[in-house]
CSV table of C-alpha atoms in Angstrom, one decimal:
chain,number,residue,atom,x,y,z
C,1,MET,CA,58.3,93.1,216.5
C,2,SER,CA,61.3,91.0,217.9
C,3,GLU,CA,61.1,88.1,219.8
C,4,ASP,CA,64.6,88.8,221.2
C,5,ASP,CA,63.3,92.3,222.2
C,6,ASP,CA,60.5,90.6,224.1
C,7,ALA,CA,62.7,88.2,226.0
C,8,GLU,CA,64.9,91.0,226.8
C,9,LEU,CA,61.9,93.3,228.1
C,10,VAL,CA,60.6,90.3,230.0
C,11,ARG,CA,63.9,89.8,231.9
C,12,ARG,CA,63.9,93.7,232.7
C,13,CYS,CA,60.4,93.4,233.9
C,14,VAL,CA,61.2,90.8,236.5
C,15,ARG,CA,64.3,92.8,237.5
C,16,GLY,CA,61.7,95.4,238.2
C,17,ASP,CA,61.8,97.7,235.5
C,18,ARG,CA,58.5,98.9,234.8
C,19,ARG,CA,59.4,100.9,231.9
C,20,ALA,CA,60.1,97.6,230.4
C,21,PHE,CA,56.7,96.4,231.2
C,22,GLU,CA,55.0,99.6,229.6
C,23,ARG,CA,57.1,98.9,226.4
C,24,LEU,CA,55.5,95.4,226.3
C,25,VAL,CA,51.8,96.9,226.9
C,26,LEU,CA,52.5,99.4,224.2
C,27,ARG,CA,53.5,96.7,221.6
C,28,TYR,CA,50.7,94.4,222.3
C,29,GLN,CA,47.9,96.5,223.4
C,30,LYS,CA,46.4,96.6,220.1
C,31,PRO,CA,46.4,92.9,219.1
C,32,VAL,CA,45.4,92.0,222.7
C,33,TYR,CA,42.5,94.3,222.7
C,34,ASN,CA,41.3,93.4,219.3
C,35,ALA,CA,41.6,89.7,220.0
C,36,ALA,CA,39.5,90.4,223.1
C,37,LEU,CA,37.1,92.5,220.9
C,38,ARG,CA,36.5,89.8,218.4
C,39,MET,CA,36.0,87.4,221.2
C,40,LEU,CA,33.7,89.3,223.0
C,41,ARG,CA,32.0,91.9,220.7
C,42,HIS,CA,31.5,94.4,223.4
C,43,PRO,CA,34.4,97.3,223.6
C,44,GLU,CA,33.7,97.7,227.5
C,45,ASP,CA,34.4,94.1,227.8
C,46,ALA,CA,37.3,94.0,225.6
C,47,ARG,CA,38.9,96.7,227.5
C,48,ASP,CA,38.4,95.1,230.8
C,49,VAL,CA,39.7,92.0,229.5
C,50,ALA,CA,42.7,93.3,228.0
C,51,GLN,CA,43.6,95.3,231.0
C,52,THR,CA,43.1,92.0,233.1
C,53,VAL,CA,45.6,90.1,230.6
C,54,PHE,CA,48.4,92.6,231.1
C,55,LEU,CA,47.7,92.7,234.9
C,56,LYS,CA,48.0,88.9,235.0
C,57,ALA,CA,51.1,88.9,232.6
C,58,TYR,CA,52.7,91.1,234.9
C,59,GLU,CA,51.7,89.1,238.2
C,60,HIS,CA,53.0,85.9,236.5
C,61,LEU,CA,55.8,86.8,234.4
C,62,ALA,CA,58.0,84.4,236.7
C,63,ASP,CA,55.8,81.6,235.1
C,64,TYR,CA,56.5,82.6,231.5
C,65,ASP,CA,58.5,80.0,229.9
C,66,PRO,CA,61.1,82.0,227.9
C,67,THR,CA,61.5,79.0,225.3
C,68,HIS,CA,58.1,80.1,223.9
C,69,ARG,CA,57.2,83.3,222.2
C,70,PHE,CA,56.0,86.0,224.6
C,71,TYR,CA,53.1,86.8,222.4
C,72,SER,CA,51.9,83.2,222.2
C,73,TRP,CA,51.6,83.5,226.1
C,74,ILE,CA,50.0,86.7,226.1
C,75,TYR,CA,47.5,85.8,223.4
C,76,ARG,CA,46.6,82.4,225.2
C,77,ILE,CA,46.0,84.7,228.4
C,78,ALA,CA,43.9,86.9,226.4
C,79,LEU,CA,41.8,83.9,225.0
C,80,ASN,CA,41.4,82.4,228.2
C,81,GLU,CA,40.3,85.6,230.0
C,82,SER,CA,37.7,86.3,227.0
C,83,ILE,CA,36.3,82.9,227.5
C,84,ASN,CA,36.1,83.3,231.2
C,85,GLN,CA,34.3,86.6,230.6
C,86,LEU,CA,31.9,84.9,228.3
C,87,ASN,CA,31.1,82.1,230.8
C,88,GLY,CA,30.5,84.8,233.4
C,89,ARG,CA,28.2,86.6,231.3
C,90,LYS,CA,25.9,83.4,231.1
C,91,ARG,CA,24.2,84.8,228.0
C,92,VAL,CA,24.5,84.3,224.3
C,93,ALA,CA,24.8,87.4,222.3
C,94,PRO,CA,21.9,87.6,220.2
C,95,VAL,CA,22.6,88.4,216.4
C,96,PRO,CA,21.7,91.8,215.9
C,97,GLU,CA,19.5,93.6,213.2
C,98,ASP,CA,21.5,95.7,211.1
C,99,GLU,CA,22.2,98.8,213.0
C,100,PRO,CA,22.4,102.2,211.7
C,101,SER,CA,26.0,103.5,211.4
C,102,ASP,CA,27.3,106.1,213.5
C,103,GLY,CA,27.5,109.4,211.5
C,104,PRO,CA,27.9,110.0,207.8
C,105,GLY,CA,30.5,108.8,205.8
C,106,PRO,CA,31.4,107.5,202.2
C,107,GLU,CA,29.3,104.6,201.2
C,108,GLN,CA,32.5,102.3,201.1
C,109,VAL,CA,33.1,103.1,204.7
C,110,LEU,CA,29.4,102.4,205.6
C,111,ASP,CA,29.5,99.2,203.7
C,112,ALA,CA,32.7,98.1,205.4
C,113,GLN,CA,31.3,98.9,208.8
C,114,LEU,CA,28.0,96.9,208.1
C,115,SER,CA,30.0,94.2,206.9
C,116,GLY,CA,32.1,94.3,210.0
C,117,ARG,CA,29.1,94.2,212.2
C,118,ARG,CA,27.8,91.2,210.4
C,119,ILE,CA,30.9,89.3,210.5
C,120,GLN,CA,31.3,89.9,214.4
C,121,ALA,CA,27.5,89.0,214.7
C,122,ALA,CA,28.3,85.9,212.8
C,123,LEU,CA,31.4,85.3,215.0
C,124,MET,CA,29.4,85.3,218.0
C,125,THR,CA,27.2,82.4,217.0
C,126,LEU,CA,30.2,80.1,216.9
C,127,LYS,CA,31.4,78.1,219.9
C,128,ASP,CA,34.2,79.8,221.8
C,129,GLU,CA,36.8,77.3,220.5
C,130,TYR,CA,35.8,78.0,216.9
C,131,ARG,CA,35.9,81.7,217.1
C,132,ALA,CA,39.2,81.5,219.0
C,133,VAL,CA,40.9,79.8,215.9
C,134,ILE,CA,39.4,82.3,213.4
C,135,VAL,CA,40.5,85.3,215.7
C,136,LEU,CA,43.9,84.0,215.8
C,137,ARG,CA,44.4,83.3,212.1
C,138,HIS,CA,42.4,86.1,210.8
C,139,PHE,CA,42.7,89.0,213.2
C,140,VAL,CA,46.0,88.3,215.0
C,141,ASP,CA,47.6,86.7,211.8
C,142,CYS,CA,48.9,83.8,213.6
C,143,SER,CA,50.4,80.8,211.5
C,144,TYR,CA,49.2,77.2,212.1
C,145,GLU,CA,52.2,76.9,214.3
C,146,GLU,CA,51.7,79.7,216.4
C,147,MET,CA,48.1,79.0,216.8
C,148,ALA,CA,49.1,75.6,218.0
C,149,GLU,CA,51.4,77.3,220.4
C,150,VAL,CA,49.0,79.8,222.0
C,151,LEU,CA,46.2,77.0,222.0
C,152,GLN,CA,48.5,74.3,223.2
C,153,LEU,CA,47.2,71.8,220.8
C,154,PRO,CA,48.6,69.6,218.0
C,155,GLU,CA,49.0,71.7,214.8
C,156,LYS,CA,46.8,69.1,213.0
C,157,THR,CA,44.0,69.7,215.5
C,158,VAL,CA,44.3,73.3,215.1
C,159,LYS,CA,44.0,73.0,211.4
C,160,SER,CA,41.1,70.7,211.6
C,161,ARG,CA,39.4,73.2,213.9
C,162,LEU,CA,40.2,76.0,211.8
C,163,PHE,CA,38.6,74.5,208.6
C,164,SER,CA,35.6,73.6,210.6
C,165,ALA,CA,35.3,77.2,212.0
C,166,ARG,CA,35.5,78.7,208.4
C,167,GLN,CA,32.6,76.4,207.1
C,168,LEU,CA,30.5,77.2,210.3
C,169,LEU,CA,31.2,80.9,209.9
C,170,ARG,CA,30.5,80.7,206.0
C,171,HIS,CA,27.1,79.0,207.1
C,172,ALA,CA,26.5,81.7,209.9
C,173,LEU,CA,27.1,84.7,207.3
C,174,GLN,CA,24.5,83.0,204.9
C,175,GLN,CA,22.2,83.0,207.6
C,176,THR,CA,22.6,86.7,208.5
C,177,GLY,CA,21.9,87.6,204.7
C,178,MET,CA,25.7,88.0,203.9
C,179,THR,CA,26.2,85.4,201.3
C,180,PRO,CA,29.3,85.6,199.3
C,181,PRO,CA,29.4,88.2,196.7
G,1,MET,CA,30.9,66.7,200.2
G,2,ILE,CA,34.6,67.8,199.6
G,3,ASP,CA,37.2,65.2,200.2
G,4,GLU,CA,39.3,66.1,203.2
G,5,ARG,CA,42.6,66.0,201.5
G,6,ILE,CA,41.2,68.3,198.8
G,7,ALA,CA,39.9,70.6,201.4
G,8,GLU,CA,43.2,70.7,203.4
G,9,LEU,CA,44.7,72.0,199.9
G,10,ILE,CA,42.2,74.8,199.5
G,11,HIS,CA,42.6,76.0,203.1
G,12,ALA,CA,46.4,75.9,202.9
G,13,ASP,CA,46.0,77.9,199.5
G,14,ILE,CA,43.7,80.4,201.3
G,15,ASP,CA,46.3,80.8,204.2
G,16,GLY,CA,49.2,81.4,201.7
G,17,CYS,CA,51.0,78.0,202.9
G,18,LEU,CA,50.4,75.8,199.8
G,19,PRO,CA,53.8,74.3,199.0
G,20,GLU,CA,54.6,75.1,195.5
G,21,ALA,CA,55.0,71.5,194.8
G,22,ARG,CA,51.2,70.9,195.7
G,23,ARG,CA,49.8,73.9,193.5
G,24,ALA,CA,49.6,72.0,190.3
G,25,GLU,CA,47.7,69.2,192.1
G,26,LEU,CA,45.5,71.9,193.5
G,27,SER,CA,45.1,73.6,189.8
G,28,ARG,CA,44.1,70.1,188.4
G,29,VAL,CA,41.3,69.4,191.2
G,30,LEU,CA,39.9,72.9,190.7
G,31,LEU,CA,39.7,72.4,187.0
G,32,ALA,CA,38.2,69.1,187.2
G,33,ASP,CA,35.8,69.5,190.2
G,34,PRO,CA,33.0,72.1,190.1
G,35,GLU,CA,32.3,71.5,193.9
G,36,ALA,CA,35.8,72.0,194.7
G,37,ARG,CA,36.0,75.0,192.6
G,38,ALA,CA,33.0,76.5,194.4
G,39,PHE,CA,34.4,75.7,197.9
G,40,HIS,CA,37.5,77.5,196.7
G,41,GLY,CA,35.7,80.4,195.9
G,42,ASP,CA,33.6,80.6,199.0
G,43,MET,CA,36.8,80.3,201.2
G,44,GLN,CA,38.6,82.9,199.2
G,45,ARG,CA,35.4,85.5,199.4
G,46,LEU,CA,35.4,84.7,203.3
G,47,GLN,CA,39.0,85.3,203.7
G,48,GLU,CA,38.5,88.7,202.0
G,49,ARG,CA,35.6,89.5,204.0
G,50,LEU,CA,37.7,88.9,207.2
G,51,GLU,CA,40.5,90.7,205.7
G,52,ALA,CA,38.5,94.0,205.1
G,53,VAL,CA,37.5,94.0,208.8
G,54,ALA,CA,39.7,96.8,210.2
G,55,ASP,CA,41.3,96.7,213.4
G,56,GLU,CA,39.9,98.9,216.2
G,57,GLU,CA,42.0,101.3,218.1
G,58,VAL,CA,42.8,100.9,221.6
G,59,PRO,CA,40.8,102.9,223.9
G,60,PRO,CA,42.5,106.2,225.0
G,61,ASN,CA,45.1,106.0,228.0
G,62,PHE,CA,44.8,102.3,228.1
G,63,ALA,CA,48.5,101.8,228.6
G,64,ASP,CA,48.4,104.5,231.3
G,65,SER,CA,45.5,102.7,233.0
G,66,VAL,CA,47.3,99.4,232.9
G,67,MET,CA,50.6,101.0,234.4
G,68,ALA,CA,48.5,102.8,237.2
G,69,ALA,CA,47.1,99.4,237.9
G,70,ILE,CA,50.0,97.2,238.3
G,71,PRO,CA,52.0,96.9,241.5
G,72,ALA,CA,55.2,98.4,242.1
G,73,SER,CA,56.9,95.4,243.1
G,74,ALA,CA,58.8,93.5,240.7
G,75,ALA,CA,56.9,91.7,237.9
G,76,GLY,CA,56.2,87.8,238.7
G,77,ALA,CA,55.8,88.1,242.3
G,78,GLY,CA,52.3,86.8,241.9
G,79,SER,CA,49.1,88.1,243.5
G,80,HIS,CA,49.5,90.9,245.8
G,81,ALA,CA,46.4,90.6,247.8
G,82,PRO,CA,47.2,91.2,251.5
G,83,SER,CA,45.8,89.0,254.3
G,84,ARG,CA,42.3,89.7,255.0
G,85,SER,CA,42.9,91.2,258.4
G,86,LEU,CA,44.6,94.2,256.7
G,87,ARG,CA,47.0,94.4,259.3
G,88,ARG,CA,49.6,94.9,256.5
G,89,VAL,CA,50.5,98.1,255.1
G,90,LEU,CA,51.1,98.1,251.5
G,91,ALA,CA,53.5,100.7,250.1
G,92,LEU,CA,53.2,100.7,246.5
G,93,ALA,CA,54.4,103.4,244.2
G,94,ALA,CA,54.1,104.4,240.4
G,95,GLY,CA,55.9,107.0,238.8
G,96,VAL,CA,58.8,109.0,240.3
G,97,ALA,CA,58.3,109.0,244.0
G,98,VAL,CA,58.2,106.2,246.5
G,99,VAL,CA,56.0,107.3,249.2
G,100,ALA,CA,55.1,105.7,252.5
G,101,VAL,CA,51.5,104.6,252.9
G,102,ALA,CA,49.9,104.8,256.3
G,103,LEU,CA,46.8,102.5,256.8
G,104,ARG,CA,44.4,102.8,259.5
G,105,ILE,CA,41.6,100.4,259.7
G,106,GLY,CA,38.5,100.2,262.0
G,107,GLY,CA,34.9,99.7,261.9
G,108,LEU,CA,32.6,102.7,262.0
G,109,GLY,CA,33.3,104.2,265.5
G,110,GLY,CA,35.5,101.3,266.4
G,111,GLU,CA,39.0,100.8,267.5
G,112,ILE,CA,41.7,102.4,265.6
G,113,ASP,CA,44.3,100.0,264.5
G,114,GLY,CA,47.3,101.0,262.5
G,115,THR,CA,49.8,104.0,262.7
G,116,ALA,CA,49.1,106.3,265.6
G,117,ALA,CA,50.7,109.2,263.6
G,118,VAL,CA,47.6,109.0,261.3
G,119,GLY,CA,44.7,111.5,261.9
G,120,THR,CA,45.5,112.6,265.3
G,121,MET,CA,45.2,116.3,264.4
G,122,ALA,CA,42.2,118.3,265.5
G,123,SER,CA,39.7,119.2,262.5
G,124,PRO,CA,42.2,119.3,259.9
G,125,PRO,CA,40.7,120.9,256.5
G,126,ALA,CA,39.1,118.2,254.3
G,127,SER,CA,37.3,118.0,250.9
G,128,ALA,CA,33.7,117.1,250.7
G,129,PRO,CA,33.3,113.4,250.8
G,130,VAL,CA,32.5,111.8,247.5
G,131,THR,CA,30.4,109.0,247.3
G,132,ILE,CA,31.2,105.8,245.3
G,133,ASP,CA,28.6,103.1,245.1
G,134,ARG,CA,29.5,99.8,243.0
G,135,PRO,CA,28.7,96.3,243.8
G,136,GLU,CA,32.3,95.7,244.7
G,137,VAL,CA,32.9,98.7,246.9
G,138,SER,CA,30.6,101.5,248.3
G,139,GLY,CA,31.1,104.1,250.6
G,140,SER,CA,32.9,107.6,250.9
G,141,VAL,CA,36.1,109.1,249.7
G,142,GLN,CA,37.6,112.6,250.9
G,143,LEU,CA,41.1,114.1,251.2
G,144,ARG,CA,42.4,115.6,254.5
G,145,GLN,CA,45.3,117.9,254.6
G,146,THR,CA,47.6,118.2,257.6
G,147,ALA,CA,51.1,119.8,257.6
G,148,GLU,CA,52.8,116.7,257.1
G,149,ALA,CA,50.8,115.2,254.2
G,150,LEU,CA,47.7,114.6,252.1
G,151,PHE,CA,45.5,111.7,253.4
G,152,VAL,CA,42.8,109.9,251.4
G,153,ASP,CA,40.4,108.8,253.8
G,154,LEU,CA,37.9,106.2,252.6
G,155,ASP,CA,35.0,105.0,254.5
G,156,VAL,CA,34.0,102.0,252.5
G,157,ALA,CA,32.5,98.5,252.5
G,158,LEU,CA,34.6,96.3,250.3
G,159,HIS,CA,32.5,93.4,248.9
G,160,GLU,CA,35.1,91.9,246.7
G,161,ASP,CA,38.9,92.0,246.6
G,162,VAL,CA,39.5,95.7,245.5
G,163,GLN,CA,42.5,97.6,244.6
G,164,ILE,CA,42.6,101.3,245.4
G,165,VAL,CA,45.1,103.6,243.9
G,166,ALA,CA,45.5,107.1,244.8
G,167,VAL,CA,47.5,109.2,242.2
G,168,GLN,CA,48.5,112.8,242.6
G,169,ALA,CA,51.2,114.2,240.0
G,170,ASN,CA,54.0,111.8,240.3
G,171,SER,CA,53.2,110.0,243.3
G,172,SER,CA,50.8,107.2,244.0
G,173,VAL,CA,49.8,105.1,246.9
G,174,SER,CA,47.7,101.9,246.6
G,175,PHE,CA,45.9,99.3,248.6
G,176,SER,CA,44.6,95.8,247.8
G,177,GLY,CA,42.6,93.5,249.6
G,178,ARG,CA,39.2,93.0,251.5
G,179,ALA,CA,38.5,94.6,254.7
G,180,GLY,CA,37.2,92.2,257.1
G,181,ALA,CA,33.9,90.6,256.5
G,182,ALA,CA,32.0,91.6,253.6
G,183,ARG,CA,29.6,94.6,253.9
G,184,ASP,CA,31.5,95.8,257.1
G,185,ARG,CA,32.3,99.5,256.7
G,186,GLN,CA,36.0,100.1,257.1
G,187,ARG,CA,38.0,103.2,257.4
G,188,LEU,CA,41.0,103.3,255.4
G,189,THR,CA,43.8,106.0,254.9
G,190,LEU,CA,46.1,106.4,252.3
G,191,GLU,CA,49.0,108.8,252.6
G,192,LEU,CA,50.4,111.0,249.9
G,193,PRO,CA,53.6,112.9,250.5
G,194,ALA,CA,53.6,116.6,251.6
G,195,GLY,CA,54.5,119.1,249.0
G,196,ALA,CA,52.7,117.8,245.9
G,197,SER,CA,49.9,119.6,244.6
G,198,GLY,CA,47.0,119.3,242.2
G,199,PRO,CA,44.0,117.1,242.2
G,200,VAL,CA,44.1,113.4,243.3
G,201,SER,CA,42.7,110.8,241.4
G,202,VAL,CA,41.3,107.6,243.4
G,203,ARG,CA,40.9,104.5,241.1
G,204,PHE,CA,39.2,101.6,242.1
G,205,ALA,CA,39.6,98.0,240.5
G,206,SER,CA,38.5,94.6,241.1
G,207,HIS,CA,39.8,91.5,239.8
G,208,GLY,CA,41.9,93.5,237.2
G,209,ARG,CA,39.2,95.6,235.9
G,210,SER,CA,38.4,99.3,236.5
G,211,ILE,CA,35.3,99.9,238.4
G,212,GLY,CA,35.5,103.5,239.4
G,213,ASP,CA,37.4,106.7,239.2
G,214,VAL,CA,37.0,109.6,241.7
G,215,GLN,CA,38.6,112.9,241.2
G,216,LEU,CA,39.2,115.0,244.5
G,217,GLU,CA,40.7,118.3,244.9
G,218,PRO,CA,42.7,118.9,248.0
G,219,PRO,CA,41.0,120.9,250.5
G,220,VAL,CA,41.8,124.5,251.2
G,221,GLY,CA,42.3,126.0,254.7
G,222,ARG,CA,44.6,126.1,257.5
G,223,HIS,CA,46.0,123.0,259.2
């Protein structure tokens, strides 16, 4: 994905080109949806939040600072909206028992699904700020610098938070019985 | 307890950003310190576990639903909520045609306030009303056909800021806002252009999230 393309698409959006915005939606729908999903766990909530992210982005494109990367801006909106949604829920998602998988499949697929659910459950035990850095680093593939831009924090703070988050996640996985192999 | 400087080396290695110049230093530490070696192993396995979690596919038609929900005005124009009195008509279009919106508002049995041209024909054919019952909006929706246009008549109480989008073929009209005081029933009319055919989808959204979708077939009969 090209930052130059993003900037050009944003310029076209502001001039009223809806097709340009649609291209941005198509380009970022998957990472935005997945970031929201990892923050929230529930697909319906993630869909709602992802939709809100794009609507807010559209409404506030004039506020977007083109000296920053567009995706940093949209991921920031996604994290903030996810956290707002969590605050609105006013409940902590319980760590679920292992659930049966939907439908049959190869053993490896089932293992992967089970592993994914346990990781998601462990993620949900972290504070939002820790989950956010794990999501950005491991699910959105942001570098330290990009994470700092998204979170508007110094890179040193981001690194420190990420390192703590990993240790907490490791501990949470041990608690759910998913010890490192 | 792992030394902070060593932990940073290990995390940098896991993240693939350890400078070559410091690789030898990490190797020496891992060779000499079993605790650091165990920690490095744990972090590597955690990284592998996280990498193995596959991305989920975006729900079907997600981009379409976003594009249907955004207003037709230029991006960056801020919030499009109208004044609460709803004296303002919003003409918002998505797709090919830009069409006029006629908005008529009044309490149940109350005064008509809006375009006089709307809804003055005697007993035009109308579809059966469809009920919507959500915390944000409740009431009924139906279509009314006249010689000039197809109207989406809503008799609803809007408890939150709500956006209503009526879509037919390549045309759409939408309304955003809250009608009067909460829980007051209001009549709203959205006008779709004459000539279009096919079912009408009326989508309700509140605070950027979809809250309902009603499918209506245009009424059959003489005007």
